[in-house]
Coordinates of C-alpha atoms in Angstrom, one line a residue:
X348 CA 12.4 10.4 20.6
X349 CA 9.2 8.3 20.6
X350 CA 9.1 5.8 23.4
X351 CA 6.6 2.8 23.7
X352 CA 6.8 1.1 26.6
X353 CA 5.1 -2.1 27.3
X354 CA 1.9 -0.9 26.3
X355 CA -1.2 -3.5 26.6
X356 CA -4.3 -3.0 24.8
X357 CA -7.5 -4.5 23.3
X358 CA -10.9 -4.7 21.5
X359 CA -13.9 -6.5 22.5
X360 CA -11.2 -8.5 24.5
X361 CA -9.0 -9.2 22.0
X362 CA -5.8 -8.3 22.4
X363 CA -3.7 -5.9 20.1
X364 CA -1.4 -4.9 22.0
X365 CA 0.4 -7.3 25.2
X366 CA 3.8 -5.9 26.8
X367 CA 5.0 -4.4 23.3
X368 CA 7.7 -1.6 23.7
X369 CA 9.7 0.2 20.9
X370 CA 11.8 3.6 20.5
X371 CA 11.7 5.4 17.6
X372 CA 15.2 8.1 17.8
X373 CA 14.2 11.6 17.2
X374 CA 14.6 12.6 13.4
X375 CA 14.4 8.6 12.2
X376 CA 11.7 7.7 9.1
X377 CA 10.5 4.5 9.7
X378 CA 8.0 1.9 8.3
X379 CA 5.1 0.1 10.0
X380 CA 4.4 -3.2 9.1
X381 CA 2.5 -6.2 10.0
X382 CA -0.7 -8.4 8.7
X383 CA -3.7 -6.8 8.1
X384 CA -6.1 -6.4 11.1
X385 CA -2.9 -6.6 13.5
X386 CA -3.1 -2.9 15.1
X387 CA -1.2 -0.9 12.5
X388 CA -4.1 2.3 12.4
X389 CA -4.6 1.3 15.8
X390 CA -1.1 2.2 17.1
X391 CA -1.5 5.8 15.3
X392 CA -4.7 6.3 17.4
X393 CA -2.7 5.6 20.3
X394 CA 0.2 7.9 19.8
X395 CA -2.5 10.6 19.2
X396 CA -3.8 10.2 22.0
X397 CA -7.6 9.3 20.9
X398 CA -7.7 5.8 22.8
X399 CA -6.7 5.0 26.2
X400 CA -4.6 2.2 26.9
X401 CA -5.0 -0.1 29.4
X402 CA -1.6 -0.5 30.2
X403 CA 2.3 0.7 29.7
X404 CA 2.6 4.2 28.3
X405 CA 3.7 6.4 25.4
X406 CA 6.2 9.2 25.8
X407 CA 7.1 12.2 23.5
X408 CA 9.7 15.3 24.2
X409 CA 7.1 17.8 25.9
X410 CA 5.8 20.4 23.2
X411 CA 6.0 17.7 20.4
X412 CA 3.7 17.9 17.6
X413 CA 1.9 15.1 15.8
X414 CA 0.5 15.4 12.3
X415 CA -1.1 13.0 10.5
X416 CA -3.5 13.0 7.6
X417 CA -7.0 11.9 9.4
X418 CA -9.2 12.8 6.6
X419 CA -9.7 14.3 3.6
X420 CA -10.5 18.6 3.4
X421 CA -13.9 19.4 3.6
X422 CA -15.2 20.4 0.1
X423 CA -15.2 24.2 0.8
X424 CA -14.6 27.8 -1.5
X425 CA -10.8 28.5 0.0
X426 CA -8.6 27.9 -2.0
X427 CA -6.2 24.9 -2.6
X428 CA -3.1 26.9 -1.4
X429 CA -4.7 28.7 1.3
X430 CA -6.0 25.3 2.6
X431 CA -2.7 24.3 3.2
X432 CA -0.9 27.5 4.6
X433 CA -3.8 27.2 7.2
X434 CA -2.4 23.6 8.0
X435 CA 0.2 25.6 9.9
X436 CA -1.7 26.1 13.1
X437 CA 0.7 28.8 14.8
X438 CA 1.7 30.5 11.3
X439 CA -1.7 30.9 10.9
X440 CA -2.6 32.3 14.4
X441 CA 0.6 34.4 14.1
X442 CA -0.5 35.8 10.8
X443 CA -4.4 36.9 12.3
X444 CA -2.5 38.6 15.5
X445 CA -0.3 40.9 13.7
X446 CA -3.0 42.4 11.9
X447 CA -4.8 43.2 15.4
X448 CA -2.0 43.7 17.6
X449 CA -1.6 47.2 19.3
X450 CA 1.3 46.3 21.7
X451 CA 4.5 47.3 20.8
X452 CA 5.9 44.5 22.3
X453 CA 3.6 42.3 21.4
X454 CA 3.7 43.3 17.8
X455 CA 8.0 42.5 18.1
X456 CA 7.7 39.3 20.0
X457 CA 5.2 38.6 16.9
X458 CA 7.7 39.4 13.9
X459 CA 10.4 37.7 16.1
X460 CA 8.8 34.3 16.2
X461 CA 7.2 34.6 12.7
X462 CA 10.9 34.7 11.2
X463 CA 12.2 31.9 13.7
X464 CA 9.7 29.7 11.9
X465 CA 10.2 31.4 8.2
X466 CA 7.0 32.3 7.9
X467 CA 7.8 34.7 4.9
X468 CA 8.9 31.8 2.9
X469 CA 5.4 29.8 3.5
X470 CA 3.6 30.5 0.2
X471 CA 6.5 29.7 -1.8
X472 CA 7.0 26.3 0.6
X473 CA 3.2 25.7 0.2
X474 CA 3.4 25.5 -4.0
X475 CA 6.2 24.1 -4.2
X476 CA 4.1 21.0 -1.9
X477 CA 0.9 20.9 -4.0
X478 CA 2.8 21.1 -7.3
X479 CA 5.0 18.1 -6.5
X480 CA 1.2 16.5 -5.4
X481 CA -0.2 17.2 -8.8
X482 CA -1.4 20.8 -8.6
X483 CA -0.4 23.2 -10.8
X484 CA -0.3 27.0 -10.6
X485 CA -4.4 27.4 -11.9
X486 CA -5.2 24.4 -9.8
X487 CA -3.7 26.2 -6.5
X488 CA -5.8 29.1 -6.9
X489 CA -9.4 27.0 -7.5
X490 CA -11.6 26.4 -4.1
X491 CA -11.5 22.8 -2.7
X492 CA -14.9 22.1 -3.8
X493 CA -14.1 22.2 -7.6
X494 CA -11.8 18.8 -6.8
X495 CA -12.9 14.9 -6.0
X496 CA -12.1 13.4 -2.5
X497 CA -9.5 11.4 -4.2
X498 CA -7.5 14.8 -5.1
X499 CA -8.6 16.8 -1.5
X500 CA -6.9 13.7 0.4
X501 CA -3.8 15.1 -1.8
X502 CA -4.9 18.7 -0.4
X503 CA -5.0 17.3 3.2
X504 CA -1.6 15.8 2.5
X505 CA 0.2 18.8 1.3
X506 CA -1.4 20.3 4.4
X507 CA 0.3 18.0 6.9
X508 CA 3.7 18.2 5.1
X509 CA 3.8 21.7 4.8
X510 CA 3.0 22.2 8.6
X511 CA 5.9 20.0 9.5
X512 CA 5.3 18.5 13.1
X513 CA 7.7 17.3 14.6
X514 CA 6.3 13.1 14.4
X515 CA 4.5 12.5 11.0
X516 CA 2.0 9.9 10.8
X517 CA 1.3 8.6 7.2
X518 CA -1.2 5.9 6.7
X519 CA -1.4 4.6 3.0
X520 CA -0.1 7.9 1.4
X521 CA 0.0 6.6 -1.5
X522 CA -2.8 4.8 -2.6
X523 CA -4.4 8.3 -3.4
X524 CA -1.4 9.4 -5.4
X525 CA -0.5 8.7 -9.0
X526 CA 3.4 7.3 -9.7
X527 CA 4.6 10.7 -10.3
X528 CA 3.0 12.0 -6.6
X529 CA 4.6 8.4 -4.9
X530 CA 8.2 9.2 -6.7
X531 CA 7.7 12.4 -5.5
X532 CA 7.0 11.9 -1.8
X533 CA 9.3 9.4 -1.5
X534 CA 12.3 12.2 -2.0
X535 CA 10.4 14.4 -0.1
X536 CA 10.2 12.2 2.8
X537 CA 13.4 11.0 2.5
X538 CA 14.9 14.9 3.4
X539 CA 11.8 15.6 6.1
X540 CA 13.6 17.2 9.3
X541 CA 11.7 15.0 11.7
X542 CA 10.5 12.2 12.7
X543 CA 8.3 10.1 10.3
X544 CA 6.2 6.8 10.6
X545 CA 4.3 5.5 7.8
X546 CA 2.3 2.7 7.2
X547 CA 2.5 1.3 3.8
X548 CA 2.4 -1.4 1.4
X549 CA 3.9 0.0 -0.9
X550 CA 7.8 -2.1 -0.5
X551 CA 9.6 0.7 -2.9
X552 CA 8.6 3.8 -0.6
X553 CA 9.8 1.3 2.4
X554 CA 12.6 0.7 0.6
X555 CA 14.0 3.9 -0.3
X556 CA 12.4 6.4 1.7
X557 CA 12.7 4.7 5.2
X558 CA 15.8 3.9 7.4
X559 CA 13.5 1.8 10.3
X560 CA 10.9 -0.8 10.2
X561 CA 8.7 -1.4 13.0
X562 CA 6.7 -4.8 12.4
X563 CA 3.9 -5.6 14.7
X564 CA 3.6 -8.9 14.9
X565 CA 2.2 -11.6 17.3
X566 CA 1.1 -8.5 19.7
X567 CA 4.6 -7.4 19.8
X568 CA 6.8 -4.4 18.5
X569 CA 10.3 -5.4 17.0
X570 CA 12.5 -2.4 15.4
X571 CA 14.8 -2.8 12.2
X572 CA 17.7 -0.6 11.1
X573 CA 17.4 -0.7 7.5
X574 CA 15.1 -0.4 4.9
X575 CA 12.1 -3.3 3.7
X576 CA 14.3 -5.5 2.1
X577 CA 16.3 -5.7 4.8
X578 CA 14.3 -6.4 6.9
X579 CA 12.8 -9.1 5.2
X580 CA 16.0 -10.5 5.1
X581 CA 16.8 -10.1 8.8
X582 CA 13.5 -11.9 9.3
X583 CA 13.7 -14.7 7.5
X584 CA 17.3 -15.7 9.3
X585 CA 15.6 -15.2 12.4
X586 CA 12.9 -17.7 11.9
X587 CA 15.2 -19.7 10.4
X588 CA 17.2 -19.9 13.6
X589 CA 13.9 -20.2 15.7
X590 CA 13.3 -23.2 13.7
X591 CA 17.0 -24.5 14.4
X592 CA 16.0 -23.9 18.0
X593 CA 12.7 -25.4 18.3
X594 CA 14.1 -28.4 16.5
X595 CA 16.9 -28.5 18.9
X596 CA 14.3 -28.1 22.1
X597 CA 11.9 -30.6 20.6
X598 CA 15.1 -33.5 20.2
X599 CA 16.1 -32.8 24.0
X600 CA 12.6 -33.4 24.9
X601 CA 12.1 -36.5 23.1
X602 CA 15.0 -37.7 24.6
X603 CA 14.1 -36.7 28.1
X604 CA 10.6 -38.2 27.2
X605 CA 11.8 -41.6 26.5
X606 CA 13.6 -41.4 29.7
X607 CA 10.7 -41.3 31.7
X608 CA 8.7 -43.5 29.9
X609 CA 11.5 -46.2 30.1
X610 CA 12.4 -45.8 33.9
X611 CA 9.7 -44.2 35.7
X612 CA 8.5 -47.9 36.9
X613 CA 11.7 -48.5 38.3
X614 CA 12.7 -47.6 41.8
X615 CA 16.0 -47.1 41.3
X616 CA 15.7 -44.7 38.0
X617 CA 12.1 -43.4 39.4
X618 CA 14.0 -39.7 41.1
X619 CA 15.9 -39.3 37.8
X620 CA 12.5 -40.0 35.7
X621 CA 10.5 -37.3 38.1
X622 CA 13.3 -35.0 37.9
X623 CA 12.7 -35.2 34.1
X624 CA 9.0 -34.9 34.3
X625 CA 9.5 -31.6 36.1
X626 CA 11.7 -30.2 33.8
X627 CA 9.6 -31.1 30.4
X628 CA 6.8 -29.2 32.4
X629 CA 8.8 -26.1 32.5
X630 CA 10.2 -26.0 29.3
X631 CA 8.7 -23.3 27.1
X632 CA 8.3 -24.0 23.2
X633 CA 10.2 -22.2 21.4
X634 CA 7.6 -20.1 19.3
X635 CA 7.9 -20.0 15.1
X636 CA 5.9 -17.1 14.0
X637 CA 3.5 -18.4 11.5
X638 CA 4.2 -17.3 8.2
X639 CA 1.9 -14.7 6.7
X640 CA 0.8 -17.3 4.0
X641 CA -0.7 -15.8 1.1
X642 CA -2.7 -17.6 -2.3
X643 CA -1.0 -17.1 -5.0
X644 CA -2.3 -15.7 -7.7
X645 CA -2.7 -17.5 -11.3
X646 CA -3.5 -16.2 -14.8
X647 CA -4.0 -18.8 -16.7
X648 CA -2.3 -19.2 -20.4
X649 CA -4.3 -17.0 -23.2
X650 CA -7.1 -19.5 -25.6
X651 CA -5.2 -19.4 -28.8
X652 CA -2.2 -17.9 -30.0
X653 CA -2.4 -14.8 -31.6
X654 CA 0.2 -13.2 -34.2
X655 CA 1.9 -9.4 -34.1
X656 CA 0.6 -6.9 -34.1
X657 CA -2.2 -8.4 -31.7
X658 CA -3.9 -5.0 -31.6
X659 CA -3.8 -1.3 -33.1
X660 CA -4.8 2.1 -32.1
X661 CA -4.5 4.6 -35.5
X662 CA -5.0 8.3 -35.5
X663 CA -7.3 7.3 -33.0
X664 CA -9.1 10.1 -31.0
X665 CA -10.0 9.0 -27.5
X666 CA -12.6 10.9 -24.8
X667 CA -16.3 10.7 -23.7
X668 CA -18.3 12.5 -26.6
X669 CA -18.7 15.9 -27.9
X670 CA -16.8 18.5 -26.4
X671 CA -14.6 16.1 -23.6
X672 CA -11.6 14.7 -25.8
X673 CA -8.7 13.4 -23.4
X674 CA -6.1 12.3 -26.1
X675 CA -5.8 12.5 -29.8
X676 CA -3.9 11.0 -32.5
X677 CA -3.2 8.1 -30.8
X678 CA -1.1 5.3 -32.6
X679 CA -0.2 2.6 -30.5
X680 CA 0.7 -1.2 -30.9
X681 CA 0.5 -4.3 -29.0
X682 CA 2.2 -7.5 -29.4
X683 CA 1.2 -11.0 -27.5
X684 CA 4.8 -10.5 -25.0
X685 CA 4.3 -6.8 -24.7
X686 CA 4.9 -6.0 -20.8
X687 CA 3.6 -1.8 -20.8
X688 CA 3.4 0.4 -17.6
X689 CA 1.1 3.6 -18.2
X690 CA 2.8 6.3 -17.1
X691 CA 1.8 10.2 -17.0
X692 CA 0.2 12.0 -13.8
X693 CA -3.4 11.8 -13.0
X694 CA -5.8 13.0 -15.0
X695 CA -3.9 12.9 -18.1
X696 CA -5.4 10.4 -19.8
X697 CA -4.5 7.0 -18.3
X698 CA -7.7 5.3 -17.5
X699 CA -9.1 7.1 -20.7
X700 CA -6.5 4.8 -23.2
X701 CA -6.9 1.6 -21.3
X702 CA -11.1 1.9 -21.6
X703 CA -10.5 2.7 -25.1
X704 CA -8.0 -0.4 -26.1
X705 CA -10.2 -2.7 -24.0
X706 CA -13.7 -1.5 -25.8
X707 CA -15.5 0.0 -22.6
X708 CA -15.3 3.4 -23.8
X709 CA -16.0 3.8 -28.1
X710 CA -13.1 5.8 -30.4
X711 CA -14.2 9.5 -31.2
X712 CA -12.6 8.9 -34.4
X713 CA -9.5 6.7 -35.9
X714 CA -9.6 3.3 -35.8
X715 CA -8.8 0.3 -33.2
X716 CA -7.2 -3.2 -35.0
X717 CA -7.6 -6.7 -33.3
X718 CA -8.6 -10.0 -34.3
X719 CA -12.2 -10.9 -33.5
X720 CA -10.5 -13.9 -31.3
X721 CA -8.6 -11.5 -28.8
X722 CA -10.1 -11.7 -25.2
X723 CA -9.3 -8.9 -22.8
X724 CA -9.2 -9.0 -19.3
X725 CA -10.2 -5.8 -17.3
X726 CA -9.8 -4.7 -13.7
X727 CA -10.3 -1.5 -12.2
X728 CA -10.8 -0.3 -8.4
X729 CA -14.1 1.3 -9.4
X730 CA -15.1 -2.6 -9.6
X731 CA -14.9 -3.0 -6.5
X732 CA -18.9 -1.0 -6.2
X733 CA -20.0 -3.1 -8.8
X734 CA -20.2 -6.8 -7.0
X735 CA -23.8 -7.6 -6.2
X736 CA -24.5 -7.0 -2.8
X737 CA -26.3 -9.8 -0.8
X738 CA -24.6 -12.5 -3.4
X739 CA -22.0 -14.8 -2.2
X740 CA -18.1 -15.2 -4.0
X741 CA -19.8 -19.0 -5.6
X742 CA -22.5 -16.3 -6.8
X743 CA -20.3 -14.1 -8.6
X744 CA -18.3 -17.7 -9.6
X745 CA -21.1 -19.3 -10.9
X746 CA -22.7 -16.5 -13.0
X747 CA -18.9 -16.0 -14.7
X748 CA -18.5 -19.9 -15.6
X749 CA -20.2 -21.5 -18.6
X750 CA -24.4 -22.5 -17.7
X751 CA -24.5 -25.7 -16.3
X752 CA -20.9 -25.8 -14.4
X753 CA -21.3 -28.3 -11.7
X754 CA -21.5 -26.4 -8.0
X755 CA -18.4 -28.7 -7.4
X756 CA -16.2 -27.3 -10.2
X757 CA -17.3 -23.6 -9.4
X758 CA -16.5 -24.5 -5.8
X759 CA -12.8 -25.3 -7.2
X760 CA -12.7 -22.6 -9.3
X761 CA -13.5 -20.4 -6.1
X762 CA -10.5 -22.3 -4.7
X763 CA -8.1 -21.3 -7.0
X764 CA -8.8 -17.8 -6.6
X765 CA -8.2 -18.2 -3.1
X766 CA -11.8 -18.5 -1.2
X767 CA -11.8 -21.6 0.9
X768 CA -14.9 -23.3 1.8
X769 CA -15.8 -21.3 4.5
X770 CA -15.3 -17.4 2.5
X771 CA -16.7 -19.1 -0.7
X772 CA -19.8 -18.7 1.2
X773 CA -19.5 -15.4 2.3
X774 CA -21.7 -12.2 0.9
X775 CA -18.9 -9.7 -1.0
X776 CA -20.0 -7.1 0.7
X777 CA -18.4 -8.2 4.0
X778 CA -15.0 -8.8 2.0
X779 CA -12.2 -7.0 3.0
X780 CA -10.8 -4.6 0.1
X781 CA -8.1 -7.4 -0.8
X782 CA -10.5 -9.4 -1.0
X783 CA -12.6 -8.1 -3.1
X784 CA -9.9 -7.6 -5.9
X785 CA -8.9 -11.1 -5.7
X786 CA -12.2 -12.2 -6.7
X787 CA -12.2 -9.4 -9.6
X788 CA -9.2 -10.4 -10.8
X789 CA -9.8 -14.3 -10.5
X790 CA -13.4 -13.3 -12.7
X791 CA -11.4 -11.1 -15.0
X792 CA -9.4 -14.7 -15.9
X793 CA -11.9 -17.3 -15.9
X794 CA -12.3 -16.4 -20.1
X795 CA -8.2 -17.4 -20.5
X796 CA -7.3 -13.3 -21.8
X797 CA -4.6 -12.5 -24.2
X798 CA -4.1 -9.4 -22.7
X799 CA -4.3 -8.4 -18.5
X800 CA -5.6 -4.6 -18.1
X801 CA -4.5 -3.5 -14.4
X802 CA -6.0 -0.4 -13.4
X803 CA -4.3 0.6 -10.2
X804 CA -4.6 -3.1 -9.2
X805 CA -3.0 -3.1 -5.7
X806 CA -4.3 -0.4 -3.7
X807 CA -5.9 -3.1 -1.1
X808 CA -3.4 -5.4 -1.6
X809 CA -0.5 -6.1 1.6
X810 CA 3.0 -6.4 0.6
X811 CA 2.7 -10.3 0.5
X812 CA -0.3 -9.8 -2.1
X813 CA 1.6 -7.6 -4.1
X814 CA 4.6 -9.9 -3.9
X815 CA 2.5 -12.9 -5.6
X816 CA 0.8 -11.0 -8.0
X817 CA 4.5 -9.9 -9.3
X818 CA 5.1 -13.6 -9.7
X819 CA 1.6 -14.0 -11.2
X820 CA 2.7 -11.5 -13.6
X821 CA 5.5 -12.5 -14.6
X822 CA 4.1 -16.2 -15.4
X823 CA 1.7 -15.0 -17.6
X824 CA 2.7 -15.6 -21.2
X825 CA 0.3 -12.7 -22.7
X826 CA 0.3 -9.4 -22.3
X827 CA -0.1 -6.8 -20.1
X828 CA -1.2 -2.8 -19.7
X829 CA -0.5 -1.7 -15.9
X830 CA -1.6 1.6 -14.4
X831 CA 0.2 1.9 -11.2
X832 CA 1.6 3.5 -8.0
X833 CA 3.2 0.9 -6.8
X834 CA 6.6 1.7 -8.4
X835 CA 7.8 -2.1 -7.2
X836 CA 5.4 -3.3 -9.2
X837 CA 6.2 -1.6 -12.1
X838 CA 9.6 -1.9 -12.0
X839 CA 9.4 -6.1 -11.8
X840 CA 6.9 -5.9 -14.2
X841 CA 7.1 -4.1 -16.8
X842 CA 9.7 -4.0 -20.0
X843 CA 8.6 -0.4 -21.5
X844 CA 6.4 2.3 -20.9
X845 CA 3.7 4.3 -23.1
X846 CA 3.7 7.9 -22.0
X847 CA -0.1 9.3 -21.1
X848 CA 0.8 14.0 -21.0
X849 CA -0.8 17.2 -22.9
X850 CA -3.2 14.8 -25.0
X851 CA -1.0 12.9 -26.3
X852 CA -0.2 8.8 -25.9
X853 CA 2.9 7.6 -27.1
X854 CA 5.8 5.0 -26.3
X855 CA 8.1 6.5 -24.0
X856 CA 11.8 6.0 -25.2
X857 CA 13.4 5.0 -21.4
X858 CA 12.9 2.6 -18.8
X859 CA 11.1 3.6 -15.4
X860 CA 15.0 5.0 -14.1
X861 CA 14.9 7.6 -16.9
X862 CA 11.3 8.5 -16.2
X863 CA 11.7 9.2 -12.6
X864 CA 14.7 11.5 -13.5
X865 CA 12.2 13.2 -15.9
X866 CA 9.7 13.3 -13.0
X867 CA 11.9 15.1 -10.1
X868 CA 13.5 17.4 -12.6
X869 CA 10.3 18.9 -13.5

């Protein structure tokens, strides 16, 4: 059981933390939520013991372990499944000591322990981890060095799952994964034996791999049996019976209010009146937690209607030159209504088809059909490095809108996208990561597309974000290619799914239900 007991802590003087207690029953998995900024990573550093807190204290059972994925593996020459069978501090140790150990004894209370903790199972454990993470048999056996971070913060994952401690702390697990790694650790952490708290944006892991949600909110820790979406629900009758109440309190004030105000000149009525005074002085409002408001977002409908097929991939060969094809014989076909989630696990091909289709990346051979009219929209998290430092949001507005746009129509423009006139001024290099696809994807509109191109759109994005850009979605009247995680998002948005696997691209005959069963039975 993890115990927080009116803890109090801040930064810089601002408090994160004032009075907020919470216990988290031993074996539970649990979400944490809250706005960003609000203490989330905070709290993990806590638990772990790397900052102090000024007041209140956290308990564990004596001997518990914490795990957590700090940061990625250093690029080094072991291997990918060596990597993680040293994530297993004592297996490890174990392992060393019986080749050394002389002792009889020793060399018995060594054996003992290392079947107590099936150490003879470990390799077969470790795989079985790194495959459902991506990582096939060849890949296991390569040093860490031959991968990207992206794919070594997979490595460092596997690592902390397969050493099992006894509290797991997962921040953003899955903005590093694929949809096929987040389906996947979402069953897996649905059957871990111990405790596990995750932070996450990500409402279909909170949804179906959790039982708890902590929410942090207003400085304070409030626990939740159930999942997201019950939550949410939970939370929104609770405000709405704050409101009730704060309307109630405010009425009885008023009325005690006009008391005074009528009779506290009169003698006989002047007790009564200061009576009243005193108790309006001691009554508390009745807080209303401020909603977590977010902008919506708005893709605005497409210049010009276009007719079917609005664009054509034939026999097309798709890659990055001479001797680096990703997929070939493509034939693909997109209509104006089309609604398409990319699926297929990373490296596949994804990212390869949607450069291709939207004429950042040329065809190897075969041909591409579209109208000279059709206007793609493009976003992609590698974006995010290419807004121009030192320039503000009206910069990068300005430069996108038509020469000659009047500062006060860019200015609105800027306010559409959600940058008020305080953050339109602001350099993008001091936006948050939310931020920062906001403006990319309010850019990517200003031209009116026929077709939206989401590239792994949402992994800066809080739930609320995600929640409007669902909406925004689903309001647009053209069509759209997503490459996603998120499987929330996919599953409100999309109405089909082209398959990316083994160099080929093709229409998948099943919705996302079908494809996950594909996924966990491989």
């Amino acid at each position: 059981m993890l115990r927080i007991s009116e803890i109090n802590y801040s930064v810089e003087g601002r408090p994160l933390f004032e009075e907020a207690s919470a216990v988290i029953p031993e074996g539970h998995k649990v979400g944490l939520v809250g706005r960003n900024g609000a203490g989330k990573t905070t709290l993990f550093r806590i638990i772990r013991g790397e900052l102090g807190l000024d007041a209140g204290e956290i308990t564990l059972p004596s001997r518990a372990k914490i795990g957590g994925v700090a940061q990625e593996v250093p690029s080094s020459e072991t291997s990918l499944i060596d990597t993680v069978l040293e994530a297993d501090v004592e297996r490890a140790a174990l392992m060393r000591e019986a080749e050394t150990a002389t002792d009889a004894g020793r060399i018995a209370d060594i054996q003992a322990r290392l079947v107590d903790i099936d150490a003879w199972t470990a390799e077969g454990r470790a795989s079985s981890i790194l495959k459902g993470l991506g990582f096939d048999d060849y890949d296991q056996s390569q040093p860490c060095s031959a991968y990207s971070g992206g794919w070594r913060m997979r490595v460092a994952l596997a690592g902390v799952l397969f050493a099992q401690p006894d509290l797991l702390l997962l921040d953003e697990p899955t903005n590093y994964l694929d949809l096929e790694g987040a389906l996947w650790l979402e069953n897996y952490l649905a059957k871990y034996p111990h405790t596990v708290i995750i932070i996450s944006h990500d409402r279909g892991l909170l949804n179906r791999a959790v039982g708890g949600i902590l929410h942090l909110e207003d400085r304070k820790l409030t626990y939740y049996q159930g999942n997201y979406d019950q939550f949410a629900k939970m939370r929104a009758e609770k405000r709405a019976q704050q409101s009730a109440a704060a309307k109630k309190q405010q009425a009885h004030k008023a009325h005690m209010q006009a008391f005074v105000d009528r009779f506290k000149a009169k003698a006989s009525k002047a007790r009564q009146a200061q009576s009243r005074v005193k108790m309006l002085e001691k009554m508390q409002d009745i807080a209303i937690p401020i909603s977590e408001r977010t902008t919506p977002f708005h893709f605005p409908k497409p210049k010009g209607k276009l007719a079917p097929p609005m664009l054509e991939l034939e026999k097309a060969d798709l890659g990055y030159g001479e001797g680096a094809k990703i997929l070939s014989g493509v034939n693909l076909r997109l209509d104006p209504d089309d609604r398409v989630a990319i699926v297929g696990a990373n490296g596949q091909g994804k990212t390869t088809l949607v450069k291709s289709i939207a004429q950042r990346l040329p065809l190897m051979a075969g041909n591409r059909k579209a109208p000279g009219s059709l206007k793609i929209g493009y976003f992609s998290q590698d974006q995010l490095d290419e807004l121009t430092a030192g320039e503000t949001v009206l910069d990068h507005v300005t430069q996108k809108l038509p020469a000659g746009t009047p500062q006060h129509k860019a200015r609105a423009a800027a306010a559409a996208m959600g940058f008020n006139f305080e953050k339109v001024e602001t350099n993008v290099e001091k936006l948050s990561g939310g931020e920062k696809v906001r403006l990319l994807l309010g850019l990517m509109s200003v031209d009116k597309p026929h077709v939206l191109i989401l590239d792994e759109p949402t992994s800066h994005l809080d739930i609320d974000s995600r929640e409007a850009l669902i909406y925004a979605l689903n309001d647009f009247p053209g069509a759209v290619l997503l490459i996603t995680h998120d499987v929330y998002l996919a599953e409100a948005t999309a109405d089909r799914l082209w398959l990316v696997n083994k160099g080929k691209a093709k229409r998948y005959d099943g919705d996302l239900r079908d494809y996950k069963k594909l996924v966990m039975a491989a």
